[in-house]
Amino acid sequence: MSFQPLPDRAADASYPAVLAELLDLVGAEHPQPAGDTPRDRRSWQHAARRSIGKAVAGATARNEWFAPLARAAPGTRTPTAASQAELDQYADLDRRYGETALRVFVATENIDVRRCILLGLDLRPHGSRPELHDLVAEATRIARESTDDYLRHRVEIQVAE
């Protein structure tokens, strides 16, 4: 990832200042200028863009992999009244999506659709409303008896959780 002017356009004099602000903003290391020639300035700009790109890519990876784990760890996040209200606002939508996905999983014969849906299903018997227990059992049976290796393997992981 590299931040630079659009192709075939020259950067104005403020470009190095913008790069310096971005370096501070993302917490990236400031490269040391080698000199004051145009070639040295271009070299510094290139090093600054790479440093910014590495910092942004690192933050993205950290947020994708570690932030959800930290949020899921017991006792690490106590919801405030406002955040709990926001979660409650979407609880019904989440429940309706889960029930619809379960019905589609059972109704469809398409393996690709089933692969996409399975990961988001809650296949624990106690994880759904009592009237859906038969549907959960049917989805579990379909996945276990499938000719697809992914479905058979994934259902065992999800039932065990």
XYZ file of N, CA and C in Angstrom, residues 3-161:
477
model
N 0.785 5.626 -0.571
C 0.037 6.860 -0.758
C 0.874 7.792 -1.611
N 0.356 8.173 -2.766
C 1.107 9.053 -3.641
C 0.150 9.833 -4.528
N 0.659 10.872 -5.210
C -0.210 11.653 -6.092
C -0.759 10.777 -7.214
N -1.833 11.256 -7.843
C -2.402 10.528 -8.966
C -1.382 10.427 -10.093
N -1.460 9.376 -10.917
C -0.502 9.232 -12.015
C -0.542 10.441 -12.946
N 0.605 10.793 -13.485
C 0.769 11.910 -14.419
C 0.416 13.258 -13.813
N 0.447 13.373 -12.508
C 0.202 14.658 -11.854
C 1.344 14.929 -10.899
N 1.754 16.147 -10.873
C 2.850 16.529 -9.984
C 2.287 16.893 -8.621
N 3.040 16.584 -7.586
C 2.634 16.956 -6.233
C 3.067 18.393 -5.979
N 2.249 19.139 -5.266
C 2.654 20.517 -4.970
C 3.614 20.536 -3.789
N 4.010 21.716 -3.396
C 5.032 21.863 -2.355
C 4.560 21.360 -0.994
N 3.263 21.255 -0.795
C 2.758 20.819 0.514
C 2.780 19.292 0.672
N 3.114 18.567 -0.381
C 3.089 17.107 -0.321
C 3.980 16.535 0.781
N 5.218 16.987 0.943
C 6.032 16.468 2.051
C 5.425 16.768 3.423
N 4.779 17.927 3.559
C 4.136 18.261 4.831
C 2.955 17.326 5.097
N 2.210 17.018 4.047
C 1.085 16.086 4.190
C 1.603 14.706 4.592
N 2.689 14.269 3.955
C 3.273 12.981 4.328
C 3.719 12.977 5.784
N 4.331 14.072 6.227
C 4.784 14.156 7.622
C 3.596 14.084 8.577
N 2.489 14.753 8.233
C 1.287 14.686 9.076
C 0.719 13.275 9.102
N 0.709 12.618 7.947
C 0.222 11.236 7.905
C 1.100 10.310 8.736
N 2.403 10.523 8.680
C 3.311 9.714 9.499
C 2.962 9.846 10.975
N 2.715 11.088 11.417
C 2.332 11.311 12.815
C 0.979 10.680 13.119
N 0.040 10.836 12.178
C -1.320 10.352 12.389
C -1.367 8.837 12.582
N -0.628 8.102 11.769
C -0.664 6.638 11.864
C 0.390 6.086 12.805
N 1.215 6.970 13.371
C 2.236 6.528 14.314
C 3.387 5.802 13.644
N 3.655 6.151 12.397
C 4.738 5.496 11.662
C 6.065 6.187 11.955
N 7.127 5.447 11.739
C 8.467 5.983 11.955
C 8.814 6.957 10.831
N 9.357 8.114 11.207
C 9.770 9.108 10.215
C 11.104 8.688 9.614
N 11.170 8.544 8.286
C 12.453 8.212 7.676
C 13.410 9.402 7.763
N 14.682 9.118 7.844
C 15.693 10.178 7.928
C 16.010 10.693 6.530
N 15.965 12.024 6.340
C 16.323 12.567 5.025
C 17.815 12.371 4.758
N 18.132 11.989 3.522
C 19.530 11.737 3.167
C 20.246 13.016 2.754
N 19.523 13.973 2.261
C 20.125 15.224 1.803
C 19.045 16.173 1.340
N 19.452 17.176 0.526
C 18.488 18.184 0.102
C 18.375 18.270 -1.415
N 18.864 17.275 -2.116
C 18.748 17.286 -3.572
C 17.366 16.769 -3.953
N 16.901 17.066 -5.169
C 15.590 16.548 -5.592
C 15.507 15.022 -5.498
N 16.600 14.352 -5.829
C 16.610 12.885 -5.740
C 16.451 12.432 -4.286
N 17.106 13.118 -3.339
C 16.989 12.777 -1.920
C 15.571 13.018 -1.412
N 14.956 14.111 -1.890
C 13.578 14.405 -1.465
C 12.620 13.328 -1.979
N 12.801 12.908 -3.242
C 11.962 11.835 -3.788
C 12.181 10.536 -3.020
N 13.420 10.273 -2.670
C 13.735 9.074 -1.901
C 13.063 9.126 -0.526
N 13.090 10.297 0.119
C 12.436 10.449 1.422
C 10.932 10.256 1.286
N 10.337 10.845 0.220
C 8.893 10.704 0.014
C 8.521 9.236 -0.194
N 9.333 8.537 -0.958
C 9.072 7.113 -1.181
C 9.154 6.337 0.141
N 10.182 6.611 0.927
C 10.333 5.923 2.220
C 9.184 6.277 3.157
N 8.730 7.533 3.127
C 7.608 7.950 3.980
C 6.327 7.236 3.561
N 6.078 7.156 2.251
C 4.870 6.465 1.773
C 4.892 4.994 2.181
N 6.055 4.351 2.061
C 6.160 2.943 2.461
C 5.947 2.781 3.963
N 6.479 3.689 4.740
C 6.319 3.627 6.191
C 4.852 3.788 6.577
N 4.159 4.709 5.914
C 2.727 4.910 6.167
C 1.958 3.650 5.780
N 2.268 3.102 4.615
C 1.589 1.895 4.153
C 1.769 0.729 5.104
N 2.986 0.550 5.613
C 3.242 -0.543 6.559
C 2.469 -0.339 7.856
N 2.418 0.904 8.336
C 1.692 1.177 9.580
C 0.199 0.922 9.408
N -0.355 1.354 8.280
C -1.785 1.149 8.026
C -2.081 -0.340 7.855
N -1.241 -1.044 7.108
C -1.452 -2.483 6.915
C -1.345 -3.230 8.242
N -0.396 -2.838 9.081
C -0.259 -3.478 10.392
C -1.461 -3.233 11.276
N -1.969 -1.999 11.253
C -3.155 -1.681 12.054
C -4.372 -2.437 11.541
N -4.474 -2.563 10.225
C -5.594 -3.301 9.648
C -5.547 -4.763 10.072
N -4.386 -5.373 9.979
C -4.250 -6.777 10.394
C -4.546 -6.931 11.880
N -4.061 -6.008 12.683
C -4.309 -6.083 14.123
C -5.805 -5.992 14.405
N -6.492 -5.071 13.731
C -7.925 -4.911 13.961
C -8.712 -6.119 13.480
N -8.290 -6.710 12.364
C -9.018 -7.861 11.837
C -8.829 -9.107 12.686
N -7.620 -9.294 13.231
C -7.327 -10.543 13.916
C -7.408 -10.468 15.430
N -6.962 -9.373 16.012
C -6.831 -9.357 17.462
C -7.932 -8.600 18.186
N -8.472 -7.555 17.574
C -9.525 -6.800 18.250
C -10.756 -7.666 18.526
N -11.234 -8.488 17.559
C -12.380 -9.341 17.885
C -12.085 -10.319 19.018
N -10.859 -10.830 19.073
C -10.510 -11.755 20.153
C -10.541 -11.047 21.500
N -10.055 -9.817 21.541
C -10.058 -9.068 22.796
C -11.482 -8.751 23.225
N -12.343 -8.430 22.255
C -13.737 -8.134 22.602
C -14.449 -9.383 23.099
N -14.040 -10.547 22.595
C -14.715 -11.784 22.964
C -14.220 -12.358 24.282
N -13.074 -11.898 24.763
C -12.529 -12.437 26.005
C -13.420 -12.036 27.179
N -13.740 -12.963 28.058
C -14.624 -12.652 29.182
C -14.058 -11.538 30.059
N -14.912 -10.606 30.402
C -14.534 -9.543 31.328
C -13.733 -8.416 30.726
N -13.446 -8.464 29.424
C -12.634 -7.400 28.840
C -13.466 -6.241 28.336
N -14.761 -6.456 28.214
C -15.595 -5.371 27.706
C -16.927 -5.382 28.434
N -17.148 -4.378 29.195
C -18.420 -4.227 29.872
C -19.215 -3.173 29.119
N -20.350 -3.547 28.537
C -21.086 -2.574 27.739
C -21.653 -1.445 28.597
N -21.616 -0.265 28.018
C -22.263 0.875 28.663
C -23.741 0.817 28.318
N -24.523 1.667 28.939
C -25.959 1.694 28.648
C -26.200 2.029 27.180
N -25.415 2.958 26.649
C -25.590 3.365 25.250
C -25.203 2.239 24.295
N -24.067 1.567 24.563
C -23.645 0.500 23.655
C -24.577 -0.707 23.764
N -25.100 -0.977 24.954
C -26.046 -2.079 25.109
C -27.343 -1.778 24.373
N -27.783 -0.523 24.412
C -28.993 -0.134 23.687
C -28.793 -0.313 22.186
N -27.600 0.011 21.711
C -27.306 -0.162 20.286
C -27.312 -1.642 19.912
N -26.729 -2.484 20.763
C -26.745 -3.922 20.501
C -28.168 -4.474 20.523
N -28.966 -4.021 21.483
C -30.348 -4.481 21.586
C -31.168 -4.081 20.367
N -30.811 -2.936 19.792
C -31.522 -2.436 18.623
C -31.395 -3.416 17.454
N -30.257 -4.098 17.362
C -30.018 -5.016 16.255
C -30.254 -6.477 16.625
N -30.632 -6.762 17.838
C -30.826 -8.148 18.271
C -31.930 -8.833 17.471
N -33.029 -8.122 17.234
C -34.132 -8.711 16.484
C -33.721 -8.978 15.036
N -32.996 -8.048 14.448
C -32.516 -8.233 13.080
C -31.578 -9.435 13.005
N -30.699 -9.566 13.961
C -29.764 -10.687 14.009
C -30.519 -12.011 14.149
N -31.529 -12.039 15.004
C -32.330 -13.250 15.201
C -33.065 -13.628 13.913
N -33.683 -12.633 13.256
C -34.414 -12.912 12.016
C -33.476 -13.395 10.911
N -32.275 -12.801 10.836
C -31.301 -13.253 9.833
C -30.916 -14.714 10.095
N -30.642 -15.049 11.344
C -30.251 -16.415 11.684
C -31.325 -17.431 11.334
N -32.580 -17.091 11.617
C -33.679 -18.006 11.306
C -33.864 -18.156 9.799
N -33.748 -17.050 9.074
C -33.883 -17.109 7.615
C -32.747 -17.921 7.006
N -31.534 -17.698 7.474
C -30.384 -18.446 6.961
C -30.551 -19.939 7.233
N -31.063 -20.284 8.391
C -31.295 -21.690 8.734
C -32.307 -22.311 7.774
N -33.389 -21.591 7.505
C -34.412 -22.107 6.587
C -33.855 -22.267 5.167
N -33.056 -21.299 4.721
C -32.468 -21.382 3.380
C -31.486 -22.543 3.312
N -30.693 -22.740 4.345
C -29.730 -23.847 4.373
C -30.443 -25.180 4.191
N -31.563 -25.363 4.874
C -32.302 -26.622 4.787
C -33.007 -26.746 3.436
N -33.523 -25.645 2.908
C -34.328 -25.698 1.689
C -33.504 -25.828 0.409
N -32.301 -25.310 0.381
C -31.533 -25.297 -0.866
C -30.743 -26.586 -1.057
N -30.490 -26.901 -2.315
C -29.648 -28.047 -2.655
C -28.260 -27.585 -3.095
N -28.077 -26.283 -3.248
C -26.830 -25.722 -3.762
C -25.738 -25.788 -2.691
N -24.677 -26.528 -2.981
C -23.572 -26.709 -2.023
C -22.880 -25.387 -1.735
N -22.694 -24.551 -2.767
C -22.012 -23.271 -2.561
C -22.797 -22.368 -1.618
N -24.107 -22.346 -1.766
C -24.940 -21.543 -0.864
C -24.834 -22.096 0.550
N -24.882 -23.391 0.679
C -24.766 -23.997 2.011
C -23.411 -23.698 2.646
N -22.347 -23.722 1.851
C -21.020 -23.391 2.389
C -20.990 -21.966 2.938
N -21.588 -21.048 2.200
C -21.588 -19.642 2.635
C -22.414 -19.442 3.899
N -23.517 -20.139 3.996
C -24.435 -19.939 5.119
C -23.962 -20.637 6.386
N -23.365 -21.810 6.255
C -23.065 -22.653 7.418
C -22.250 -21.945 8.490
N -21.252 -21.186 8.089
C -20.369 -20.545 9.056
C -21.128 -19.628 10.020
N -22.193 -18.993 9.555
C -22.933 -18.068 10.407
C -24.079 -18.699 11.185
N -24.311 -19.981 11.001
C -25.428 -20.637 11.691
C -25.054 -21.026 13.112
N -26.031 -20.914 13.997
C -25.865 -21.411 15.361
C -26.538 -22.778 15.398
N -25.741 -23.829 15.395
C -26.284 -25.183 15.330
C -26.354 -25.871 16.686
N -26.131 -25.113 17.742
C -26.296 -25.703 19.073
C -27.794 -25.801 19.355
N -28.268 -26.931 19.837
C -29.709 -27.083 20.072
C -30.276 -26.030 21.027
N -29.516 -25.676 22.042
C -30.019 -24.692 23.003
C -29.793 -23.256 22.529
N -29.207 -23.075 21.334
C -28.922 -21.737 20.829
C -30.052 -21.127 20.033
N -31.160 -21.843 19.911
C -32.282 -21.317 19.133
C -33.581 -21.490 19.909
N -34.621 -20.881 19.375
C -35.936 -20.995 20.018
C -36.445 -22.436 19.902
N -37.263 -22.889 20.835
C -37.733 -24.290 20.820
C -38.410 -24.700 19.515
N -39.148 -23.799 18.891
C -39.842 -24.167 17.647
C -38.880 -24.378 16.467
N -37.621 -23.990 16.632
C -36.631 -24.176 15.567
C -35.718 -25.377 15.810
N -35.893 -26.076 16.905
C -35.009 -27.200 17.229
C -35.029 -28.280 16.150
N -36.207 -28.564 15.574
C -36.282 -29.567 14.509
C -35.517 -29.105 13.269
N -35.618 -27.811 12.975
C -34.906 -27.255 11.822
C -33.391 -27.294 12.042
N -32.948 -27.013 13.259
C -31.518 -27.086 13.589
C -31.037 -28.532 13.455
N -31.822 -29.471 13.934
C -31.450 -30.887 13.820
C -31.372 -31.312 12.354
N -32.306 -30.825 11.545
C -32.298 -31.152 10.117
C -31.074 -30.552 9.422
N -30.738 -29.311 9.739
C -29.552 -28.671 9.151
C -28.286 -29.419 9.557
N -28.219 -29.831 10.797
C -27.059 -30.587 11.272
C -26.957 -31.924 10.545
N -28.086 -32.598 10.375
C -28.101 -33.878 9.662
C -27.670 -33.696 8.212
N -28.188 -32.660 7.551
C -27.830 -32.397 6.151
C -26.327 -32.181 6.023
N -25.769 -31.371 6.902
C -24.335 -31.071 6.828
C -23.493 -32.312 7.123
N -23.901 -33.107 8.106
C -23.132 -34.310 8.456
C -23.165 -35.360 7.358
N -24.277 -35.440 6.639
C -24.425 -36.452 5.593
C -24.048 -35.928 4.213
N -23.569 -34.719 4.134
C -23.228 -34.106 2.853
C -22.033 -34.806 2.211
N -21.979 -34.730 0.897
C -20.818 -35.255 0.174
C -19.659 -34.263 0.215
N -19.911 -33.056 0.693
C -18.894 -32.008 0.739
C -18.081 -32.103 2.031
N -16.766 -32.203 1.892
C -15.882 -32.327 3.056
C -15.982 -31.118 3.980
N -16.051 -29.916 3.388
C -16.093 -28.704 4.208
C -17.324 -28.712 5.107
N -18.488 -29.024 4.565
C -19.714 -29.031 5.370
C -19.616 -30.049 6.505
N -19.122 -31.249 6.194
C -19.026 -32.281 7.232
C -18.061 -31.871 8.341
N -16.941 -31.275 7.972
C -15.947 -30.860 8.971
C -16.451 -29.662 9.772
N -17.006 -28.678 9.081
C -17.419 -27.434 9.739
C -18.576 -27.669 10.715
N -19.503 -28.541 10.377
C -20.642 -28.768 11.267
C -20.176 -29.374 12.586
N -19.164 -30.227 12.548
C -18.664 -30.816 13.792
C -18.015 -29.756 14.680
N -17.339 -28.807 14.069
C -16.738 -27.709 14.841
C -17.827 -26.867 15.490
N -18.855 -26.546 14.705
C -19.896 -25.656 15.229
C -20.777 -26.325 16.274
N -21.026 -27.601 16.132
C -21.846 -28.300 17.120
C -21.082 -28.425 18.432
N -19.761 -28.566 18.338
C -18.937 -28.721 19.540
C -18.774 -27.421 20.317
N -18.931 -26.271 19.653
C -18.705 -24.982 20.323
C -19.749 -24.698 21.369
